[in-house]
Coordinates of C-alpha atoms in Angstrom, one line a residue:
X1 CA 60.0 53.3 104.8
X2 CA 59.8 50.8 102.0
X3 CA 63.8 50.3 102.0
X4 CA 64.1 50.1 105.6
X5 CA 60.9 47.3 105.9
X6 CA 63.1 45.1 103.2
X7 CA 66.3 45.5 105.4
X8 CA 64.9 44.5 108.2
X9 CA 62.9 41.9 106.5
X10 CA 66.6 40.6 105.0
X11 CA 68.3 40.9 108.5
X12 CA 65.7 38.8 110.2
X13 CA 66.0 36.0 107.7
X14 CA 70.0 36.0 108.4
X15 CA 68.5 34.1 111.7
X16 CA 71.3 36.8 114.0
X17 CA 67.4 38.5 116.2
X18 CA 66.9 35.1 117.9
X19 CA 70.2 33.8 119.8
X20 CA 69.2 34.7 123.8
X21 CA 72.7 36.2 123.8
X22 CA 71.8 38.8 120.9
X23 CA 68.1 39.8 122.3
X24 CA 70.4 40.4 125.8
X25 CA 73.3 42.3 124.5
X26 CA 70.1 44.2 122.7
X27 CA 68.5 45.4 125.5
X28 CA 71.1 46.1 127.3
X29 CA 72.3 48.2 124.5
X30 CA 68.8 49.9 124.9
X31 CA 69.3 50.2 129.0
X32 CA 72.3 52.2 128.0
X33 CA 70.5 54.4 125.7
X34 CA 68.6 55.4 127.9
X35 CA 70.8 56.5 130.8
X36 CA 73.8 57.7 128.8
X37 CA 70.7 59.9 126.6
X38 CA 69.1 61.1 129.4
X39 CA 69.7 65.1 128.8
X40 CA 68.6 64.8 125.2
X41 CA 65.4 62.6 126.1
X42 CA 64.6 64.8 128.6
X43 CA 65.0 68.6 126.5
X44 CA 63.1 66.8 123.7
X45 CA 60.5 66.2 125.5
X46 CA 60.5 69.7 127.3
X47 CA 59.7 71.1 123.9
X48 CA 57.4 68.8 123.0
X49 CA 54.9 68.7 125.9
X50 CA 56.8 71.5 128.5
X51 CA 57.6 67.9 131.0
X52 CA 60.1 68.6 133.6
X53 CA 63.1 66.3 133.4
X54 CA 62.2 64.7 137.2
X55 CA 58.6 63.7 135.1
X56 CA 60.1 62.5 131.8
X57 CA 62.0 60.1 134.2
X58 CA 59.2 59.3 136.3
X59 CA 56.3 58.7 133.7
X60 CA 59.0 57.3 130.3
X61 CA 62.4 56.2 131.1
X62 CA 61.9 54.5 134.2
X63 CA 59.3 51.9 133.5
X64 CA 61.6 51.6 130.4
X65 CA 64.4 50.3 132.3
X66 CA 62.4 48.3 134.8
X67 CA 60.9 46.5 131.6
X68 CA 64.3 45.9 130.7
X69 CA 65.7 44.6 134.1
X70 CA 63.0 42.3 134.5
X71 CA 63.2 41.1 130.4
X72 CA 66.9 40.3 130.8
X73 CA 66.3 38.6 134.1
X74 CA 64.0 36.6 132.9
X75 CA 64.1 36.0 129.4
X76 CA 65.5 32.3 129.3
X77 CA 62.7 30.9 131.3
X78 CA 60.6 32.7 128.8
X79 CA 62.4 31.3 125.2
X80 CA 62.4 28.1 127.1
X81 CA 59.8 25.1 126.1
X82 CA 57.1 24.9 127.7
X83 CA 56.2 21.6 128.8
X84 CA 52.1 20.9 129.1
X85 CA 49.9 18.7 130.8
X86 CA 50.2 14.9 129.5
X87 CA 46.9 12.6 129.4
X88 CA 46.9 8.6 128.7
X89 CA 47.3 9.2 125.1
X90 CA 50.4 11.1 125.7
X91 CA 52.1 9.4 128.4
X92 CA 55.1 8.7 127.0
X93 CA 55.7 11.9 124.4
X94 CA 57.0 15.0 124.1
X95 CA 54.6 17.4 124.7
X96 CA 55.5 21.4 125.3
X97 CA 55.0 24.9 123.6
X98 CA 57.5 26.8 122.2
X99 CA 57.7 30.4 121.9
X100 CA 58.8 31.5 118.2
X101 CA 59.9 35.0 116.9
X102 CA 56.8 36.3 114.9
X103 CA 59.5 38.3 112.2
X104 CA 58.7 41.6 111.7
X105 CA 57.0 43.7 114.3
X106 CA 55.5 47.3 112.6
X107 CA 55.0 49.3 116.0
X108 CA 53.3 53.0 115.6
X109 CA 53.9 54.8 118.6
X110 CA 51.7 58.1 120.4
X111 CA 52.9 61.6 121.1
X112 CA 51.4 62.0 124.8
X113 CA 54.2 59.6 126.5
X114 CA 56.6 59.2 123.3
X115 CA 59.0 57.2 124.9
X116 CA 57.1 54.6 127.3
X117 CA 54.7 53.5 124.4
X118 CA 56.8 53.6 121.7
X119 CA 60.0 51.9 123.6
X120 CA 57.7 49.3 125.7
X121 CA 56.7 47.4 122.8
X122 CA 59.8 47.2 121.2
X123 CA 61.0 45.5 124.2
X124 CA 59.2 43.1 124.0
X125 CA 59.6 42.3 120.1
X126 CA 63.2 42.4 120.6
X127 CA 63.0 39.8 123.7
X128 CA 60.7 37.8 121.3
X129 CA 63.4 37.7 118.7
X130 CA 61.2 40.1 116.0
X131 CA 62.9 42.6 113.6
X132 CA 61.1 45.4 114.3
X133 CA 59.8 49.0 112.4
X134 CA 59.6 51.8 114.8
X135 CA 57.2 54.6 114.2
X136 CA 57.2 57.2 116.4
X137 CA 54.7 60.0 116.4
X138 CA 55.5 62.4 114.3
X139 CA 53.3 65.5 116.7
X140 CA 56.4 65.1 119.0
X141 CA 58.7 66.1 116.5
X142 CA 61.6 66.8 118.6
X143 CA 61.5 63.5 120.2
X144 CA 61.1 61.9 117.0
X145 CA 64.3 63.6 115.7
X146 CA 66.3 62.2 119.0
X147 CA 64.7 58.5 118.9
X148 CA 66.2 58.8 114.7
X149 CA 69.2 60.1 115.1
X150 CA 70.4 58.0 118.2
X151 CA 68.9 54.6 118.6
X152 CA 70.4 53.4 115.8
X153 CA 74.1 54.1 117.3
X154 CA 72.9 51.8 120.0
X155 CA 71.0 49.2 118.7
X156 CA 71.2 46.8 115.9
X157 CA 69.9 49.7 112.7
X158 CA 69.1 47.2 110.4
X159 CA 66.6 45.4 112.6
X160 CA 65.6 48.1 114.3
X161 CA 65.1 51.2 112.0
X162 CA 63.5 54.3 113.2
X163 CA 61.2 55.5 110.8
X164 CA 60.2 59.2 110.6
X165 CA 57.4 61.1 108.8
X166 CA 53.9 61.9 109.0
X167 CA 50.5 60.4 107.5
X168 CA 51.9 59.7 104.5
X169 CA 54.5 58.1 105.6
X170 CA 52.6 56.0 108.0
X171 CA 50.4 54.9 105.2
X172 CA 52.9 53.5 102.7
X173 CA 54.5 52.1 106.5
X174 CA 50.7 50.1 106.7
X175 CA 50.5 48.9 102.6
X176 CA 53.7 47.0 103.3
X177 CA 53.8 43.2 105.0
X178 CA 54.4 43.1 108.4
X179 CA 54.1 40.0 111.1
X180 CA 52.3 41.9 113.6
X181 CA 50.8 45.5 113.8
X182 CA 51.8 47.2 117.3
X183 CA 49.4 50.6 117.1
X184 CA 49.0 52.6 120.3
X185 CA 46.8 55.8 119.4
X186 CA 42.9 56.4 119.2
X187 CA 40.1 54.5 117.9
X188 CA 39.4 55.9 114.7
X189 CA 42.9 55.5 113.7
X190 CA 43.0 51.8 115.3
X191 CA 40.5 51.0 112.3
X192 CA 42.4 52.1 109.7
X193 CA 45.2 50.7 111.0
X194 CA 43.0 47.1 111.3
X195 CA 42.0 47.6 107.8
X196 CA 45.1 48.1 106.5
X197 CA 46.6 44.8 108.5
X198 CA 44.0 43.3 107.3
X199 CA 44.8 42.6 104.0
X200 CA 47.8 40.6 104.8
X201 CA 46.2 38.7 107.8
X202 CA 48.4 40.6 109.7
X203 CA 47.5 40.3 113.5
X204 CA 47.8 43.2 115.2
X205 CA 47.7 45.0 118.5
X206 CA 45.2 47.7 119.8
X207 CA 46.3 50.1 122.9
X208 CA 43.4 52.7 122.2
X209 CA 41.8 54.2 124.9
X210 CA 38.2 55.7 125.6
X211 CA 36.2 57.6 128.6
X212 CA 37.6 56.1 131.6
X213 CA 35.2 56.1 134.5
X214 CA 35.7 57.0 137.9
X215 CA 33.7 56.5 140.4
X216 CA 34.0 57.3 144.3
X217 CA 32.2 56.0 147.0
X218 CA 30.0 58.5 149.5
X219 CA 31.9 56.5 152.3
X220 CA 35.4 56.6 151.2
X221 CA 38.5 59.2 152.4
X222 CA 37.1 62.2 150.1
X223 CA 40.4 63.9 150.8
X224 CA 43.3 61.0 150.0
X225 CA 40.8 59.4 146.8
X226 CA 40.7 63.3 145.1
X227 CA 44.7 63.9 145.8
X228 CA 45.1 60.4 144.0
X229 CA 42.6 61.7 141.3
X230 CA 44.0 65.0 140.9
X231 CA 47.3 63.1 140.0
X232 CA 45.8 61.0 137.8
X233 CA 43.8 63.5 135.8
X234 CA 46.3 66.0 135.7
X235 CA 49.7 64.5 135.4
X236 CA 51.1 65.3 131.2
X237 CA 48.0 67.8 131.4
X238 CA 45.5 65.4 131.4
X239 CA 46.7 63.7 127.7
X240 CA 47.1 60.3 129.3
X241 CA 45.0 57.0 127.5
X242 CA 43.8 55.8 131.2
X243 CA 43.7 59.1 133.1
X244 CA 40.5 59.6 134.9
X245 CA 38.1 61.0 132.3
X246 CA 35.2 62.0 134.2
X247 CA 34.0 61.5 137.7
X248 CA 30.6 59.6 139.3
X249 CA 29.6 60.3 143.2
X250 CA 26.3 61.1 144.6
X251 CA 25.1 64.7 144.9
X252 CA 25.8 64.9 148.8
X253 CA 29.2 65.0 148.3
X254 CA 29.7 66.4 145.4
X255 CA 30.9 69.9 147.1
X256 CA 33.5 68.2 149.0
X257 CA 35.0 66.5 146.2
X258 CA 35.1 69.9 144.8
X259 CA 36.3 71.6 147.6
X260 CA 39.5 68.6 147.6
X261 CA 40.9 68.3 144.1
X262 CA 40.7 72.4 144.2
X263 CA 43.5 71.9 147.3
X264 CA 45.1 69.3 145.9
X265 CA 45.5 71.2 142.6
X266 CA 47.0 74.4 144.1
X267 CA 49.3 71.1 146.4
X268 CA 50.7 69.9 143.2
X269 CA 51.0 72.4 140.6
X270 CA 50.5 76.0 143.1
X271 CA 48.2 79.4 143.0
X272 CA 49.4 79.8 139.1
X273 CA 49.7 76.2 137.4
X274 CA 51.0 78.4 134.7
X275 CA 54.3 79.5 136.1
X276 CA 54.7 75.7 137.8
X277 CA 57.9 73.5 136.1
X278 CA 55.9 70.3 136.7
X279 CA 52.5 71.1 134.9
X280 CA 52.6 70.5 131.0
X281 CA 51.2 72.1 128.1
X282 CA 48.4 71.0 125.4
X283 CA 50.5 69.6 122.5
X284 CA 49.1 71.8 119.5
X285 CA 46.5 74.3 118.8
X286 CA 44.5 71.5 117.4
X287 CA 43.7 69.9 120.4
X288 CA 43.8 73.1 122.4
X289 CA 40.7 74.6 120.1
X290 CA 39.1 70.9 120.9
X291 CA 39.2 70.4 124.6
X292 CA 38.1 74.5 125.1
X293 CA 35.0 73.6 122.6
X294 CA 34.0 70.8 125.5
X295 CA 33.6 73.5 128.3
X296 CA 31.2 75.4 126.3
X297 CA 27.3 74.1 127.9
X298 CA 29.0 72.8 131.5
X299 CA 29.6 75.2 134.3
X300 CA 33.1 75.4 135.3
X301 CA 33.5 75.4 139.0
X302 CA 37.5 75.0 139.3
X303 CA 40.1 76.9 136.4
X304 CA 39.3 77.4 133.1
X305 CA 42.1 79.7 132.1
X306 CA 43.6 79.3 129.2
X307 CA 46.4 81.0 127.0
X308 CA 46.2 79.8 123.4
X309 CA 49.5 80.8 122.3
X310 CA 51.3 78.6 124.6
X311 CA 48.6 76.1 124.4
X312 CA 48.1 76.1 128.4
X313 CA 45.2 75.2 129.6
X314 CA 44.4 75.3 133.5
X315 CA 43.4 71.7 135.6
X316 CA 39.5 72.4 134.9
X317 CA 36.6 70.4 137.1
X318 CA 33.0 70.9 135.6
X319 CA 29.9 70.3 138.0
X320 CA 26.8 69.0 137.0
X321 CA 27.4 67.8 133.9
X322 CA 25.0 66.4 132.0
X323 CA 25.1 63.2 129.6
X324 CA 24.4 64.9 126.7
X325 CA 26.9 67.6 127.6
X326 CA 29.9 68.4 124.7
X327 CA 32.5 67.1 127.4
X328 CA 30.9 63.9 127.5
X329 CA 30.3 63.0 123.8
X330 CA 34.2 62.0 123.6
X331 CA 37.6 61.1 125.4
X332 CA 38.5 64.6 126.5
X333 CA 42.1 63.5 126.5
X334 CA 42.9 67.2 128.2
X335 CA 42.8 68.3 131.5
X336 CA 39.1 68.7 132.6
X337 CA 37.0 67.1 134.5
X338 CA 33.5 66.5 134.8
X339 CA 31.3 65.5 137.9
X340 CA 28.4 63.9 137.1
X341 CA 25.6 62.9 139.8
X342 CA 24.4 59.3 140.2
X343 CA 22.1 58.0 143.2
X344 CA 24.8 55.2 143.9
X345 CA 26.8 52.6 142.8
X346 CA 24.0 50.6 140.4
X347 CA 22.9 54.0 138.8
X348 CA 26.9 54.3 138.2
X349 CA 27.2 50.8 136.9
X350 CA 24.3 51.4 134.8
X351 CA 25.5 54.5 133.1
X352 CA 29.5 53.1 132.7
X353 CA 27.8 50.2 130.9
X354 CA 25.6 52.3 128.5
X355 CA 29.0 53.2 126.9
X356 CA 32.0 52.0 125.2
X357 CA 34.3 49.7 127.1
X358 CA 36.8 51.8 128.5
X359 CA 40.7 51.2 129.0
X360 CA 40.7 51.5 132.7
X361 CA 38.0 51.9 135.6
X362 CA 38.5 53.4 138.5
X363 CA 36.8 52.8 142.1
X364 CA 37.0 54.6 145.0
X365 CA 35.8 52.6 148.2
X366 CA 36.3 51.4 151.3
X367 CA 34.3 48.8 151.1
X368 CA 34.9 45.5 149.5
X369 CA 31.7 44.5 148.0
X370 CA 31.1 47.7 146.7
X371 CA 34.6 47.4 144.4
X372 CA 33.9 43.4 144.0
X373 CA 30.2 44.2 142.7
X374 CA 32.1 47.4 139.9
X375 CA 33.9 44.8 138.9
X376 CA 31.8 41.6 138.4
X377 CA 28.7 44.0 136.6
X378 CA 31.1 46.1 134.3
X379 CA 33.6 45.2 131.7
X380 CA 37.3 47.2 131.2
X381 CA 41.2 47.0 129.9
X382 CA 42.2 47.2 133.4
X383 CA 40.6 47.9 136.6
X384 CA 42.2 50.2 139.7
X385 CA 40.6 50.3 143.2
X386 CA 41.3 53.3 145.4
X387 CA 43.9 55.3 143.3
X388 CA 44.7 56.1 139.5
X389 CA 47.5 54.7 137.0
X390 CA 49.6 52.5 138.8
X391 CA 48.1 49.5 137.4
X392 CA 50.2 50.3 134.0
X393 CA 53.6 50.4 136.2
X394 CA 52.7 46.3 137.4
X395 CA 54.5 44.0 135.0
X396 CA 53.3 41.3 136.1
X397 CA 49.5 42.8 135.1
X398 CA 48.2 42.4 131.2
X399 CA 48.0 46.0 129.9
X400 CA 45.4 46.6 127.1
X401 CA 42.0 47.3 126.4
X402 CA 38.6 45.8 125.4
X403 CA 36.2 46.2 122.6
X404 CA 36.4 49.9 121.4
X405 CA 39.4 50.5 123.7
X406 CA 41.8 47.9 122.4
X407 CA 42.8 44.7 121.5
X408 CA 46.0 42.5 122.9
X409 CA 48.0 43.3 126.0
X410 CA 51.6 43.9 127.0
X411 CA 54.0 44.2 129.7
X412 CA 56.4 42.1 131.1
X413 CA 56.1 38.5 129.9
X414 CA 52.7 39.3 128.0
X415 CA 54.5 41.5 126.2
X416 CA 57.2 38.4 125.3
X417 CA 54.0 36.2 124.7
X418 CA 52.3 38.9 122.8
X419 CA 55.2 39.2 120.0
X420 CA 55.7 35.7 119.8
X421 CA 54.0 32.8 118.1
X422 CA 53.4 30.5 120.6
X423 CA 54.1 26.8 118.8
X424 CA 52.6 23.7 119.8
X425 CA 54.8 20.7 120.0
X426 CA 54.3 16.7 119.9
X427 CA 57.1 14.3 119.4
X428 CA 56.0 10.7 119.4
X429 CA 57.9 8.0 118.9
X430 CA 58.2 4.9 116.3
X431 CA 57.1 2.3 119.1
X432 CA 53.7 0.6 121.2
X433 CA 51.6 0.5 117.8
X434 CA 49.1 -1.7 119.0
X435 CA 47.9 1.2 121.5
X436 CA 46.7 2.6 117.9
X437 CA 44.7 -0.2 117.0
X438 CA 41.8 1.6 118.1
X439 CA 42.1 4.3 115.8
X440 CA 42.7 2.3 112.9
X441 CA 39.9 0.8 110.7
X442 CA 37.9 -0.9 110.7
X443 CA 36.2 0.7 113.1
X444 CA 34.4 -1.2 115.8
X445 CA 32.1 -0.6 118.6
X446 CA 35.1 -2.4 121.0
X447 CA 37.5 0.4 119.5
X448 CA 35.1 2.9 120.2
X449 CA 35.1 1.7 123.7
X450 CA 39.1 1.8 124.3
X451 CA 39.2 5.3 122.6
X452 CA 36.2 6.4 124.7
X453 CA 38.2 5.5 127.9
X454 CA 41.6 6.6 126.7
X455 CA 40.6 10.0 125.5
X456 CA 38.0 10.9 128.5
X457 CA 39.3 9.6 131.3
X458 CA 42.2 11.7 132.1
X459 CA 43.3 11.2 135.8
X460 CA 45.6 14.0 137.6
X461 CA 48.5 11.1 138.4
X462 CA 50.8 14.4 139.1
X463 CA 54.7 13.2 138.2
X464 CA 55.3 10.2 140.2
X465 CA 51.9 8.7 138.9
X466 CA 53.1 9.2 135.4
X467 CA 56.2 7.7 135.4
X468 CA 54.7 4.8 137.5
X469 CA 52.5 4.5 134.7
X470 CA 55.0 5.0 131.9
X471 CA 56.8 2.1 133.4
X472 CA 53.6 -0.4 133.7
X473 CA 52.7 0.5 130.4
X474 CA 56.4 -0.1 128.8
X475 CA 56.6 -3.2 130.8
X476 CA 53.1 -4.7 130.2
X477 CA 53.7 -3.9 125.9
X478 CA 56.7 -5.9 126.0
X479 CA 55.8 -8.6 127.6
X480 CA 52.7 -8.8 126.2
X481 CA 53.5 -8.1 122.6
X482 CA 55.5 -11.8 122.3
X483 CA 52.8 -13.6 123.3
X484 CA 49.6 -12.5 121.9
X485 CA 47.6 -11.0 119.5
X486 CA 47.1 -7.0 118.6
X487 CA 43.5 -7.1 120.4
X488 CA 44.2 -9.0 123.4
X489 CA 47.3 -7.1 123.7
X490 CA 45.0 -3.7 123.6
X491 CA 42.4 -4.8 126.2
X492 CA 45.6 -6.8 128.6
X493 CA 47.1 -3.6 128.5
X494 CA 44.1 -1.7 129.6
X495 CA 43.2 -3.7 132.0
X496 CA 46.7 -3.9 133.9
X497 CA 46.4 0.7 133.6
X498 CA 43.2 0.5 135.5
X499 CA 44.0 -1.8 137.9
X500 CA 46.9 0.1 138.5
X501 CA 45.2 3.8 138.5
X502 CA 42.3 1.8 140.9
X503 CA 45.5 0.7 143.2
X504 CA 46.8 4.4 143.3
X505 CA 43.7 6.1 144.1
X506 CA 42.5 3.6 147.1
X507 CA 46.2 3.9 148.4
X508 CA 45.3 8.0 148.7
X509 CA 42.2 8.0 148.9
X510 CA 41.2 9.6 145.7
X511 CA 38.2 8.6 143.7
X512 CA 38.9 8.4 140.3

């Protein structure tokens, strides 16, 4: 690990990560990983987690190369400067931001989607012009194996090393120097991880996760809002950081909701989940031992079978479950699901805001005051109305969580803005001095005055207006400058702008 941080740490100094061209031919090189590696993504991931190849391509690789499309597309309006909003005292400067590269990025990927969480940041450190460590889980171990051995035939090795190993190996990884921490993973971890940044000032990114809510509405389509929550809970067997943990409806409809994710189970994954391509496995006996533990004081009213060996456990719903029920005490991060009865939509804003902030929230409603009210009273990473997921598959949406489910955001250009320090600009020039006057001592109530005006009055003269202004101001300085003093010069000057800003806003009709 130690080598390979030094490498990079030498190859990002050599200045060759931030040239657009390089970041480009990059990615591209990535894109191309990922289509010409399909087969070998895909039967990795088949042993690690049993996911068909149609569902490594639909929940990994895909979002992959749309990240990618839409980074190549658009990553010279993001490098670009960044011009910003100009006031009096500014008129005639250069004001902008410009994105930097950070250096070099440590991301520590997850095991449940091994490719998207892993892969997705280091898109956007390599659009940001980073080095970059990559850490993948080391509970996948065959995808691990594949993202070592082949990446590095694709993309630049020494600025992109793959890193293998386990908690050991993460931990010498964490005592090293980094520019920014990329962690996705679970809370407890996420504080070591902060700790150990920490001591460098390293900033650092949180994708945790949490017990995401979901809460459906006595008035809504029962049958289309539980297909769209069966999905959600159900799809990489429930081991997803925003999948539906646990369900909130009134009890007058709590059979029906039942009686509709039971279809929509045996829709999706058939009578015997077991035997079915597309349903996937528990990813150690570990975490199989865990999530059986949770069903022991709730009453299971849809599967429960379970085959230790293989580490399969059936799509599970538990019915009246209470809040001090094991199931409830943690992210279940498994494929059960709890219904819990709540009079309506206060008690269920009450009860989602007794607990952590959670990475997504979930509302099912027909009505829009009902999702506007969920929103404005509760606090998540990301909010979905009337369906589960999709939010992570819109780039043009922050991804990330809040308080104990995360810190930071990615995707698309917040991933860019993420990874990048973001550097403010101002070039003056050598010229109009005796605009400074008032700044200078001594310091007089008159200067007070001129600063008071210059600094807080700060009229929206859009581009036309500043460059009328520019002009007066340019003019008025010259001509005034040869014929008298610094103070009169300051107050002449003055004078002439507000005439002229009192000119402009009678001629539209705009109070100033």
């Amino acid at each position: 690990g130690l080598l390979e941080v030094c490498r990079a740490r030498k190859a990002f100094l050599t200045g060759r990560s931030k040239p657009l061209e390089h970041r480009i031919r990059q990615l591209k090189n990535l894109q191309r990983f990922l289509l010409e590696r399909e087969k070998e993504i895909a039967e990795a991931i088949k042993k690690d987690l049993n996911k068909s190849e149609a569902g490594t391509q639909l929940y990994e690789t895909l979002g992959l190369e749309g990240e990618i499309v839409l980074a190549v597309k658009k990553l010279a309006e993001w490098v670009a400067p960044r011009p910003v909003e100009k006031n009096l005292l500014t008129i005639s400067d250069t004001v902008y931001i410009q994105p930097e590269p950070l250096g070099v990025v440590l991301i520590i990927g997850a095991w449940n989607y091994p490719w998207a969480v892993t892969i997705q940041p280091l898109i956007g450190a390599i659009a940001a012009g980073n080095a970059a460590v990559v850490k993948p889980s080391e509970v996948c171990v065959h995808t691990a194996k594949v993202m070592e051995d082949l990446l590095p035939a694709y993309i630049d090795k020494e600025l992109y090393p793959v890193v293998t190993g386990g908690v050991s190996e993460t931990q010498e990884l964490l005592r090293q120097r980094f520019d920014h921490v990329f962690y996705t993973g679970n809370s407890m971890v996420g504080k070591l991880v902060m700790e150990a940044a920490a001591k460098h000032l390293t900033p650092i990114t949180l994708e945790l996760g949490g017990k995401s809510p979901c809460y459906i509405d006595k008035n809504c389509d029962i049958p289309i809002a539980c297909r769209r929550v069966t999905w959600g809970k159900y799809s990489n067997c429930g081991q997803t950081c925003i999948a539906p943990d646990y369900i909130l409806c009134e009890p007058s409809i709590q059979g029906r909701v039942l009686e509709e994710i039971k279809k929509s189970i045996k829709a999706f994954y058939t009578e015997d989940p077991k035997t079915c391509p597309d349903y996937g496995r528990i990813i150690n006996q570990r975490h199989f031992k865990r999530i059986m533990a949770m069903t022991e004081d709730s009453t299971i009213a849809i599967g429960g079978d379970s085959d230790e060996s293989t580490c399969y456990i059936a799509p599970t719903v538990l019915k009246d479950v209470q809040v001090n029920s094991k199931v409830m005490q943690e992210e279940i991060f498994g494929p059960l699901l709890p219904i819990l009865t709540v009079s309506g939509v206060d008690e269920a804003i009450n009860f989602i805001n007794k607990g952590e902030k959670p990475l997504a929230l979930y509302i099912f409603s027909p009505d829009d005051k009902v999702i506007k009210k969920v929103i404005a009273e509760t606090s998540s990473g990301g909010v979905l109305a009337n369906d589960c997921l999709v939010h992570y598959s819109v780039s043009a949406l922050p991804f990330g969580g809040v308080g104990n489910s995360g810190m930071g955001s990615y995707h698309g250009k917040f991933s860019f803005d993420n990874l990048s320090h973001l550097r403010g600009c101002l070039i003056k020039q050598l010229k109009m001095e005796g605009v400074n006057d008032m700044r200078y001592p001594p310091h007089t109530a008159k200067k007070l005055f001129w600063a008071r005006f210059f600094i807080l009055k700060n009229p929206d003269l859009g581009w036309l207006g500043r460059m009328t202004l520019l002009a007066i101001i340019a003019v008025v300085a010259a001509v005034v400058l040869q014929v008298r003093g610094k103070e009169e010069t300051l107050c002449f000057l003055i004078s002439t702008v507000r005439k002229r800003l009192q000119w402009r806003c009678i001629l539209f009709e705009v109070e100033l």
